[in-house]
PDB file of C-alpha atoms in Angstrom:
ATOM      1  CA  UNK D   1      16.222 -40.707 -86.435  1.00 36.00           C
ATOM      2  CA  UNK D   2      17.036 -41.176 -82.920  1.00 31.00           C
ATOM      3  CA  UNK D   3      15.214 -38.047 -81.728  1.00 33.00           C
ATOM      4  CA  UNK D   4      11.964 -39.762 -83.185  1.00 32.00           C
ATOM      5  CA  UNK D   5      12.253 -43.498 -81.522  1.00 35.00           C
ATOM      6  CA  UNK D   6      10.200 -44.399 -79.425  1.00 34.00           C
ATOM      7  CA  UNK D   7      11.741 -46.522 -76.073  1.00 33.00           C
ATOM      8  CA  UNK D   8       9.336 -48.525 -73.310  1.00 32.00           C
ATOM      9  CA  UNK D   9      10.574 -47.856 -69.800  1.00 32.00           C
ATOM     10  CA  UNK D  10       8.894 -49.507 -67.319  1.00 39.00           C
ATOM     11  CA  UNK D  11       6.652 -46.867 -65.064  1.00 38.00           C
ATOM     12  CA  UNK D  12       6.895 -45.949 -61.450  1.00 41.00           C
ATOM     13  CA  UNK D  13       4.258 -43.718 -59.427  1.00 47.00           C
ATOM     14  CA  UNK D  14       5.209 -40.109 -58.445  1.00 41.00           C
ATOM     15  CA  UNK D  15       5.405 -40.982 -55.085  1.00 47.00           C
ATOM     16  CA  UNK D  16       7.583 -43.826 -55.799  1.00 47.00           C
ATOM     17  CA  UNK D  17       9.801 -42.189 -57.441  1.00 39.00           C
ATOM     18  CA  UNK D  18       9.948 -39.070 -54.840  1.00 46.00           C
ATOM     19  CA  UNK D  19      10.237 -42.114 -52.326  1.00 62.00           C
ATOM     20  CA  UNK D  20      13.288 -43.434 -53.795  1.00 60.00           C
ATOM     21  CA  UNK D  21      15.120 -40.040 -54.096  1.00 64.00           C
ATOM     22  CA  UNK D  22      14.428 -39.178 -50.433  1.00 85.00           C
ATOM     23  CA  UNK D  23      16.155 -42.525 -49.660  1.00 87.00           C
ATOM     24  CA  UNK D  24      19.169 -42.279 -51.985  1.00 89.00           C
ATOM     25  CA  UNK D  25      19.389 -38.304 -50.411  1.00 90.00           C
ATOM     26  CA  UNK D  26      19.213 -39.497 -46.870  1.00 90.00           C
ATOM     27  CA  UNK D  27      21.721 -42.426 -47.970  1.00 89.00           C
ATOM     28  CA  UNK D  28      24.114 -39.355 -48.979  1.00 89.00           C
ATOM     29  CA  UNK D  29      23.425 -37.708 -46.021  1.00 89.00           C
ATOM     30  CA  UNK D  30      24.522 -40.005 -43.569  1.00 89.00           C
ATOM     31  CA  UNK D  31      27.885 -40.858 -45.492  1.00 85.00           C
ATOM     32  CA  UNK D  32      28.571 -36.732 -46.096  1.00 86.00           C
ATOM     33  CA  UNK D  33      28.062 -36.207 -42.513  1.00 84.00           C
ATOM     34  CA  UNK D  34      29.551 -39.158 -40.773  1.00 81.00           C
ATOM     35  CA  UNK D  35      33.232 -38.754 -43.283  1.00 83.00           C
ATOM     36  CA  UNK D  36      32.757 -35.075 -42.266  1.00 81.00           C
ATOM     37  CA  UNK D  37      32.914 -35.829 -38.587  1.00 77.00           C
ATOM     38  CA  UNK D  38      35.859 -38.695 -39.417  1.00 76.00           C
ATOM     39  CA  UNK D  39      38.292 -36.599 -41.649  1.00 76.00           C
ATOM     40  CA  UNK D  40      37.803 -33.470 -38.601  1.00 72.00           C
ATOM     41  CA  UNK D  41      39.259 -35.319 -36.017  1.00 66.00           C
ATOM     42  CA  UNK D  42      43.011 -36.492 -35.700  1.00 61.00           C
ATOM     43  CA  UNK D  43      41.874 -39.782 -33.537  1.00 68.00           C
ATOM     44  CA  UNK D  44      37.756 -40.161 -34.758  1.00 68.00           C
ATOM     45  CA  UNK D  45      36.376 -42.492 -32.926  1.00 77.00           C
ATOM     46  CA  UNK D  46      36.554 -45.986 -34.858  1.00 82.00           C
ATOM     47  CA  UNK D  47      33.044 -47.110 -36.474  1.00 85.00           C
ATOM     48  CA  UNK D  48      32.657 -50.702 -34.507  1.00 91.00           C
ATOM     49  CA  UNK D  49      30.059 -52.142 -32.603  1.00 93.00           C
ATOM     50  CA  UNK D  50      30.206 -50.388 -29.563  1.00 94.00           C
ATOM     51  CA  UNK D  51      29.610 -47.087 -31.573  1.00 93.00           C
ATOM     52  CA  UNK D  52      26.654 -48.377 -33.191  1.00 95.00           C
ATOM     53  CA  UNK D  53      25.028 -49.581 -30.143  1.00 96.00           C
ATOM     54  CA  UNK D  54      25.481 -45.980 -28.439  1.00 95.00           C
ATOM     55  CA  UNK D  55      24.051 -44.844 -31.761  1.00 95.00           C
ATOM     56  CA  UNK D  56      21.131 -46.851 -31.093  1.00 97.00           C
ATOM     57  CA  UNK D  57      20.165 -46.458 -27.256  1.00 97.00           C
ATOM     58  CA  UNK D  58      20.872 -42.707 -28.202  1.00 96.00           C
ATOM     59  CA  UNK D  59      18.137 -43.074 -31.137  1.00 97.00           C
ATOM     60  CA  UNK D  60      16.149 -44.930 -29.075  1.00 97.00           C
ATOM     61  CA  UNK D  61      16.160 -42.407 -25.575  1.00 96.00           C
ATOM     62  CA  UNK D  62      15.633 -39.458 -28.572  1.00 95.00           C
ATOM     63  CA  UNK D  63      12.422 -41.028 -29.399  1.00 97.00           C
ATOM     64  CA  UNK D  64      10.723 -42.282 -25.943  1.00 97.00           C
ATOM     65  CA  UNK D  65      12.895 -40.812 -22.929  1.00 95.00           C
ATOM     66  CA  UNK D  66       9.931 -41.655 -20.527  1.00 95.00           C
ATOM     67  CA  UNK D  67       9.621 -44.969 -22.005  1.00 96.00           C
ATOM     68  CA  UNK D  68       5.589 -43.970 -22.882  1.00 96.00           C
ATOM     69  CA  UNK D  69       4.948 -45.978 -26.099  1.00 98.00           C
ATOM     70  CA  UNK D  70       7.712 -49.090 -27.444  1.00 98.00           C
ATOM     71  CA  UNK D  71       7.328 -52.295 -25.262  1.00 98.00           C
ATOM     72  CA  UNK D  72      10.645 -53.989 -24.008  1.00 98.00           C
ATOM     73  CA  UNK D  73       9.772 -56.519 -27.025  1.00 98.00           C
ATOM     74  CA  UNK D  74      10.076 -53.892 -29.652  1.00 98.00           C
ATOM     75  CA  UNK D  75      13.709 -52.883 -28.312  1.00 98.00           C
ATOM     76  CA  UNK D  76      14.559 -56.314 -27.680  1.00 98.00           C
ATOM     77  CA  UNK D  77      13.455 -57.124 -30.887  1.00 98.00           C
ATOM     78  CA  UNK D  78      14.845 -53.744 -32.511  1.00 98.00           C
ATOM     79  CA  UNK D  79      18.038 -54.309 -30.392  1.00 97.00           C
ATOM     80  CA  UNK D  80      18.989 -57.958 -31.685  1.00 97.00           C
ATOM     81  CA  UNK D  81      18.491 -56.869 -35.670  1.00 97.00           C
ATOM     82  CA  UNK D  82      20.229 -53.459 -35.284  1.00 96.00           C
ATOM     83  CA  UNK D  83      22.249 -52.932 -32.208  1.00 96.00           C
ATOM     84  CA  UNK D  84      25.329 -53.871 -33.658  1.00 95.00           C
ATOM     85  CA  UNK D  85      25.130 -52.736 -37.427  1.00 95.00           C
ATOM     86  CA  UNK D  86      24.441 -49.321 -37.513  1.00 94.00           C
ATOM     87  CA  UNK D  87      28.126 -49.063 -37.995  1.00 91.00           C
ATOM     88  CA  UNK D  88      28.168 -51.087 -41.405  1.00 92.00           C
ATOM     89  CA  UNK D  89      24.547 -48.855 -42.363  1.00 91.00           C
ATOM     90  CA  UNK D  90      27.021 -46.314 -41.756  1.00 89.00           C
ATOM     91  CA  UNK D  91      29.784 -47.381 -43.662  1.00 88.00           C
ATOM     92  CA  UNK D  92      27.079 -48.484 -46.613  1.00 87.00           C
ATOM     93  CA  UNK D  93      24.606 -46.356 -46.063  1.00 85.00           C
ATOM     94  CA  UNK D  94      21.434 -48.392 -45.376  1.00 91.00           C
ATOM     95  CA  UNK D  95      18.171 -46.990 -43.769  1.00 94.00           C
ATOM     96  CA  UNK D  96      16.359 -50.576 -42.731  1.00 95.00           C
ATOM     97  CA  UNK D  97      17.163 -50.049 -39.061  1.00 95.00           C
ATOM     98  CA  UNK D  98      16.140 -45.838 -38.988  1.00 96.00           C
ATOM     99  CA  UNK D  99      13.151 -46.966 -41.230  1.00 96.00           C
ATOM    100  CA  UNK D 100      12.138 -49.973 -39.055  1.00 97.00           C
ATOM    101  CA  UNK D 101      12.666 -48.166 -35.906  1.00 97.00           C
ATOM    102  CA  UNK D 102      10.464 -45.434 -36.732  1.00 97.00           C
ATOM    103  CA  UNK D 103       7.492 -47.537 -38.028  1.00 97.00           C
ATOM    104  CA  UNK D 104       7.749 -49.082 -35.097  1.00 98.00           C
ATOM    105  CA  UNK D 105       7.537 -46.207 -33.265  1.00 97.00           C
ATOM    106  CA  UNK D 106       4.663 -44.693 -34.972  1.00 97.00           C
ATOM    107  CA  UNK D 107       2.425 -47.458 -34.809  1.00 98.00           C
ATOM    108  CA  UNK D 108       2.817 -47.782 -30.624  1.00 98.00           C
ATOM    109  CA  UNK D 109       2.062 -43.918 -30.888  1.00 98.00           C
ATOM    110  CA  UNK D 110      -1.182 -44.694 -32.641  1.00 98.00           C
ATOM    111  CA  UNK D 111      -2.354 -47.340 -30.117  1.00 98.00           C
ATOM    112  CA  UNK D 112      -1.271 -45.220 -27.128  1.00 98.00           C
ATOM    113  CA  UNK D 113      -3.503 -42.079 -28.893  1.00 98.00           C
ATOM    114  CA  UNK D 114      -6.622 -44.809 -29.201  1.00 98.00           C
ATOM    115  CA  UNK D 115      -7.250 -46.098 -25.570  1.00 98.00           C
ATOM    116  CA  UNK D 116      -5.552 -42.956 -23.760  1.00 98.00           C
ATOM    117  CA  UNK D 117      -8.985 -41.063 -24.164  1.00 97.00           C
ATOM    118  CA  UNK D 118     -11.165 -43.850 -22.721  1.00 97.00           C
ATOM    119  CA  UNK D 119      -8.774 -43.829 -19.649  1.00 98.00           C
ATOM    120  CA  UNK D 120     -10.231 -40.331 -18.932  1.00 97.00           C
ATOM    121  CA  UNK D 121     -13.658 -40.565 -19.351  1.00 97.00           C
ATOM    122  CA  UNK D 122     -13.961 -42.588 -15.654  1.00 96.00           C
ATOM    123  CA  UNK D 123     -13.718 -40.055 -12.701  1.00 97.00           C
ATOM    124  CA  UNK D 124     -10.751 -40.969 -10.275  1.00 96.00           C
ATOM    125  CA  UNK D 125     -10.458 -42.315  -7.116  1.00 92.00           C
ATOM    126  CA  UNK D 126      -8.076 -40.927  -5.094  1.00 91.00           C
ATOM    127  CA  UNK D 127      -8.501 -42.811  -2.140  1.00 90.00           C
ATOM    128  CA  UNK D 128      -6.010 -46.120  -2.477  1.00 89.00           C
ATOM    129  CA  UNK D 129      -2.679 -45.938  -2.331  1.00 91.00           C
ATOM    130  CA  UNK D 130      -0.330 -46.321  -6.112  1.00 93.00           C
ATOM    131  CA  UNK D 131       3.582 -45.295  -6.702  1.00 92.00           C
ATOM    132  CA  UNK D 132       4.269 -44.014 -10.084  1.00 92.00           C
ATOM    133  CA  UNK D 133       7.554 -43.334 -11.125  1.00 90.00           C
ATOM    134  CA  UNK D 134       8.132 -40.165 -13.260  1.00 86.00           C
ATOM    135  CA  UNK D 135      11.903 -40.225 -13.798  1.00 88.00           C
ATOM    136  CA  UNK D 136      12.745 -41.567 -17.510  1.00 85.00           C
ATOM    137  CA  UNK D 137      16.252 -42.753 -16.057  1.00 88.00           C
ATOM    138  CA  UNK D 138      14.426 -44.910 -13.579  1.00 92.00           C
ATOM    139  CA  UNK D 139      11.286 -46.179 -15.944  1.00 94.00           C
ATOM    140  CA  UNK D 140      11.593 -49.749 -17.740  1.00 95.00           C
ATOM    141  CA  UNK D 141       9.699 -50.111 -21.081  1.00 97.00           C
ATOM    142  CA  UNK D 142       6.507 -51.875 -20.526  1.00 97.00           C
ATOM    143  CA  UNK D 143       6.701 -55.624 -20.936  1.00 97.00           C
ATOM    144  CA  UNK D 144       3.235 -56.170 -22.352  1.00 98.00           C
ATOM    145  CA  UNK D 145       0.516 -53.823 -24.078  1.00 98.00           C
ATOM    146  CA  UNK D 146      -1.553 -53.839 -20.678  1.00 98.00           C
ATOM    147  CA  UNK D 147       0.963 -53.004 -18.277  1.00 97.00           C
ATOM    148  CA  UNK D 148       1.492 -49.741 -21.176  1.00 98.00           C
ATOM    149  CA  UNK D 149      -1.673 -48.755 -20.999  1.00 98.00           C
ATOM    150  CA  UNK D 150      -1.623 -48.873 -16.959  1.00 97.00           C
ATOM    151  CA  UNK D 151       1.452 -47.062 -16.473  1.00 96.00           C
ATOM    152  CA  UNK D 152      -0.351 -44.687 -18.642  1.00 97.00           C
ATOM    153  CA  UNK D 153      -3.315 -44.317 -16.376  1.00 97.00           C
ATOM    154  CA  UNK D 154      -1.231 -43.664 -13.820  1.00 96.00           C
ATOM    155  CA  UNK D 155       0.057 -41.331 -15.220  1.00 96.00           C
ATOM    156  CA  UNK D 156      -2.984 -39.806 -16.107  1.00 98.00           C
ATOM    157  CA  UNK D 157      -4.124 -40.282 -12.976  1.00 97.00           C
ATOM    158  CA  UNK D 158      -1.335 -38.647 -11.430  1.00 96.00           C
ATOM    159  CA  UNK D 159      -1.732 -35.791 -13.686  1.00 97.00           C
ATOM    160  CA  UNK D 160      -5.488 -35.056 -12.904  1.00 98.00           C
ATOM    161  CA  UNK D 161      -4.654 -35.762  -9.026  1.00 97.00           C
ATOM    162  CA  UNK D 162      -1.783 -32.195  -9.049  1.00 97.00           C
ATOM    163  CA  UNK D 163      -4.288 -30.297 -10.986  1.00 97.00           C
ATOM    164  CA  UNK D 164      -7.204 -31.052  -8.204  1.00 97.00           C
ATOM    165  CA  UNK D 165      -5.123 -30.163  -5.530  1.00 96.00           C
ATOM    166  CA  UNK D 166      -4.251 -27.155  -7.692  1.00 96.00           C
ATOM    167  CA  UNK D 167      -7.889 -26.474  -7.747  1.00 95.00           C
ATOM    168  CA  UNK D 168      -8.476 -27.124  -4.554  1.00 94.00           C
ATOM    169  CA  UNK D 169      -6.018 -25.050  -2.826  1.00 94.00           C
ATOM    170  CA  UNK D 170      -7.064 -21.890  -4.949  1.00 91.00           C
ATOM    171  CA  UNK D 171     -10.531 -22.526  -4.193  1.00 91.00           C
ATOM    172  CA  UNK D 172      -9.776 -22.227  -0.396  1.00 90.00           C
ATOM    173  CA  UNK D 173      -7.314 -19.326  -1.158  1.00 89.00           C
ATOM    174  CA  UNK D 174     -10.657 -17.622  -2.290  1.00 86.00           C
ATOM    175  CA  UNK D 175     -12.812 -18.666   0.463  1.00 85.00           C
ATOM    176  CA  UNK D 176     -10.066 -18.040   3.141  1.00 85.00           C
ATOM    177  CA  UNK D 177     -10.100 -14.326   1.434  1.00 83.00           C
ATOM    178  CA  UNK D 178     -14.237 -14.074   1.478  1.00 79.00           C
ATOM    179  CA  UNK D 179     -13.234 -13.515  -2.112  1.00 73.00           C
ATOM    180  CA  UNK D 180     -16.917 -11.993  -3.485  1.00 70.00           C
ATOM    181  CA  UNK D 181     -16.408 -12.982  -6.868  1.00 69.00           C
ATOM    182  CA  UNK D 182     -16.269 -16.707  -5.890  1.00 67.00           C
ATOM    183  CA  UNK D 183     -19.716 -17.994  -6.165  1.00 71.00           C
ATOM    184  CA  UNK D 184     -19.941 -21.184  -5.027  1.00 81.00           C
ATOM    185  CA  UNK D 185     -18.075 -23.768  -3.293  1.00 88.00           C
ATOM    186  CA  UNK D 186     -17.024 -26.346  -5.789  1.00 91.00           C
ATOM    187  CA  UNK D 187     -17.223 -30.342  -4.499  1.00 94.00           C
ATOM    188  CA  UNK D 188     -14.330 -32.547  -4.890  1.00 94.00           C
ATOM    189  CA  UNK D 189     -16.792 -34.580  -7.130  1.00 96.00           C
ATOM    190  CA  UNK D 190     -16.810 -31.394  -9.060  1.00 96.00           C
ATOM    191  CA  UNK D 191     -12.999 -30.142  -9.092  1.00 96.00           C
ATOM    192  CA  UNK D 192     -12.331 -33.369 -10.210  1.00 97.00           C
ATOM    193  CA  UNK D 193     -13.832 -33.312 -13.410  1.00 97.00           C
ATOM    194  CA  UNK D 194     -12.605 -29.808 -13.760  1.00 97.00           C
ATOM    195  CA  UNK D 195      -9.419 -31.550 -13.645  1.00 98.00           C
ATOM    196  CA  UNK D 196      -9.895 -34.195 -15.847  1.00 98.00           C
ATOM    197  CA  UNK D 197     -11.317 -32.563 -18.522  1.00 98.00           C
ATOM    198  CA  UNK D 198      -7.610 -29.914 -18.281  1.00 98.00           C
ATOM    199  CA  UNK D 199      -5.751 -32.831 -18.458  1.00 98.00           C
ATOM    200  CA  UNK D 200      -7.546 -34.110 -21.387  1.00 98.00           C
ATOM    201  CA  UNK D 201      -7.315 -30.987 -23.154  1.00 98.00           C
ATOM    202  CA  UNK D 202      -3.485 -31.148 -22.382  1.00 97.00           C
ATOM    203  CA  UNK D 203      -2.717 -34.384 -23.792  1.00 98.00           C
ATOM    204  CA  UNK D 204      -4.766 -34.106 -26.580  1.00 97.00           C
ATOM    205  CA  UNK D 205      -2.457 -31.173 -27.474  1.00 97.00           C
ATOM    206  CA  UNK D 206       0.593 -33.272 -26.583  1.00 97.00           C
ATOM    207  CA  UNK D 207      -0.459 -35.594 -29.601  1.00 97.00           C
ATOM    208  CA  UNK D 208      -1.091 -32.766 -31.475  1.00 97.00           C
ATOM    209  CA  UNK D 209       2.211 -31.385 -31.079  1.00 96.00           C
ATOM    210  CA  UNK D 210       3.336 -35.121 -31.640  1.00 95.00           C
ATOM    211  CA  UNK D 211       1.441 -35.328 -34.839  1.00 95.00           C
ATOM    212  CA  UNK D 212       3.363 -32.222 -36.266  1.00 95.00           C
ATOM    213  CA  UNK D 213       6.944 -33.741 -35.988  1.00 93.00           C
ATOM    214  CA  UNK D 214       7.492 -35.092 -39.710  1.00 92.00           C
ATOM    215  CA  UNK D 215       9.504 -37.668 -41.311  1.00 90.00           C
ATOM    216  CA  UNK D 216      11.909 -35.143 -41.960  1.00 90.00           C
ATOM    217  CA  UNK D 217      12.099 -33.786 -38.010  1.00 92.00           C
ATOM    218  CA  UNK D 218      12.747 -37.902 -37.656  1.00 95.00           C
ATOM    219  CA  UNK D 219      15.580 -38.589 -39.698  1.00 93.00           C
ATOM    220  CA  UNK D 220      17.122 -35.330 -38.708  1.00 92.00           C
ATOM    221  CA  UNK D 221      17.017 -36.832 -35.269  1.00 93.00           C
ATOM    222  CA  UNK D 222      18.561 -40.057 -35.901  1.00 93.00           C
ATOM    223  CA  UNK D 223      21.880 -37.867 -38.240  1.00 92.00           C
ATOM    224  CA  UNK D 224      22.270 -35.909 -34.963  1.00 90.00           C
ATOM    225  CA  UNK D 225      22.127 -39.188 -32.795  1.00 92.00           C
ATOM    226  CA  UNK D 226      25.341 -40.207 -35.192  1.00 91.00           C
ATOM    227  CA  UNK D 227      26.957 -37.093 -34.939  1.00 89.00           C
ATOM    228  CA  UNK D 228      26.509 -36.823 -31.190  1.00 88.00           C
ATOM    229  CA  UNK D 229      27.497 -40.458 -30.373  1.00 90.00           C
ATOM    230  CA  UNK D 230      31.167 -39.641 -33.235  1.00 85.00           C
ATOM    231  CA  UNK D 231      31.762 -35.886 -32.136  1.00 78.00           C
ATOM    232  CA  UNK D 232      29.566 -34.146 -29.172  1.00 68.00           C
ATOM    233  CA  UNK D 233      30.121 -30.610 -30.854  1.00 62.00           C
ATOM    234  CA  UNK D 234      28.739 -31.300 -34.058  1.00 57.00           C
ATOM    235  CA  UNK D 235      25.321 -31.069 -35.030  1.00 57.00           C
ATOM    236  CA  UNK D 236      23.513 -32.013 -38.360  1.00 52.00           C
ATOM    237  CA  UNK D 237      21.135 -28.886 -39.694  1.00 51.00           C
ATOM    238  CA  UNK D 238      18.361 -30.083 -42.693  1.00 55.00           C
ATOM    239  CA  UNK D 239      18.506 -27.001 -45.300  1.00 48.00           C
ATOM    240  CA  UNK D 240      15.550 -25.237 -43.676  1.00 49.00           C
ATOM    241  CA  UNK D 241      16.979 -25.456 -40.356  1.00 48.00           C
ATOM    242  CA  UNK D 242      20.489 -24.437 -41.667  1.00 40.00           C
ATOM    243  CA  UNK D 243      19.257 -21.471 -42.747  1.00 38.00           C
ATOM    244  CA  UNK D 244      16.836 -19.813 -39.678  1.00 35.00           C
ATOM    245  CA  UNK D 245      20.298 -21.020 -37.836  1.00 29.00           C
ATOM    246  CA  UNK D 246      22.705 -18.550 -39.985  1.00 31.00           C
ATOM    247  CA  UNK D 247      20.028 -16.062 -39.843  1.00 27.00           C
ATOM    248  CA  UNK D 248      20.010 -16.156 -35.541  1.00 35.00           C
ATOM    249  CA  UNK D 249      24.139 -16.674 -35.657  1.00 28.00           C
TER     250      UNK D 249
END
């Protein structure tokens, strides 16, 4: 009776198994959106290396506009094994290069959330003179872990420096007013810490927010980086999104 034999399959986890439809899903995705975008246009743009490339610096600016967290060796790195072949991951949908990026990605985040807090524990010094540059268009990825983790207490540094000032200048507002509710006069010693301690509240909820942005909120990134680079006007929605979207149109 075949209803009553009994077959040995071999077993995979849960989370395997959930692991492998998500890929084979995204897999779909990526082909379903990118023939979409092809078979709208009368002259699509041609899937070749140059696309893939804009794909990837596209990917790449998505993830770290202000150049915070990869080093120049991860996007050399990332640049030499998948610059040129998002086009064919395209074409056969393959997710080692999305995948690859993004673990890459994640794991700088980590190291940057480690050693950012000890950065802020020291008061500042404002006294000697340092140039920061704050434009993402102008920044160059870090070329080693310790230049990363000055540029970031510069930036830190910077950060703390326009919120004393801030401080400052309201705290003479108040005097300049013979404001009664003012109490004391605050020292510089003591404004700073005030500031510090904002700007460590701030960029622990920068993390935070960083935190909340899912695998998911990732890979619906990279689709849109594809559709963008193929056809400006078209973006990709995940189901969710899809939906609040209809409901606003």
């Amino acid at each position: 009776d075949l209803h009553r034999r009994r077959h040995s399959f071999p077993t995979r986890r849960s989370s395997d198994l959930e692991n492998s439809e998500s890929t084979e899903k995204r897999k779909l995705v990526i082909q379903s959106v990118a023939t979409a975008v092809m078979n709208s246009h009368f002259e699509p743009k041609q899937l070749n290396d140059a696309l893939s490339n804009d794909i990837f610096n596209l990917f790449i600016q998505r993830l770290d506009y202000n150049k915070k967290f990869f080093l120049a060796s991860d996007i050399a790195t990332l640049k030499t094994k998948y610059a040129n072949k998002l086009d064919d991951a395209i074409i056969s949908p393959d997710l080692n290069a999305y995948n690859e990026i993004v673990k890459v990605y994640q794991s700088r985040i980590a190291e940057v959330k480690a050693f950012y807090p000890t950065i802020l524990e020291t008061p500042f010094s404002f006294k000697e003179d340092e140039e920061i540059i704050i434009d993402g268009k102008k920044l160059q990825f870090a070329k080693s872990e310790e230049q990363r983790k000055d540029l970031w207490r510069k930036e830190l540094k910077y950060q703390v420096l326009v919120k004393f000032k801030e401080l400052k200048d309201e705290q003479q507002q108040k005097i300049d007013k013979k404001d009664t509710s003012y109490d004391s006069i605050k020292t510089d010693a003591q404004l700073e810490i005030e500031a510090r301690t904002k700007i460590q509240k701030s960029t622990k909820d920068y993390f935070d927010r960083i935190a909340k942005i899912n695998e998911s909120d990732l890979f619906s990134s990279y689709v849109n980086c594809i559709t963008g680079v193929m056809d400006p006007h078209t973006n990709f929605f995940p189901p969710k999104d899809k939906e609040t979207f209809d409901i606003r149109m």
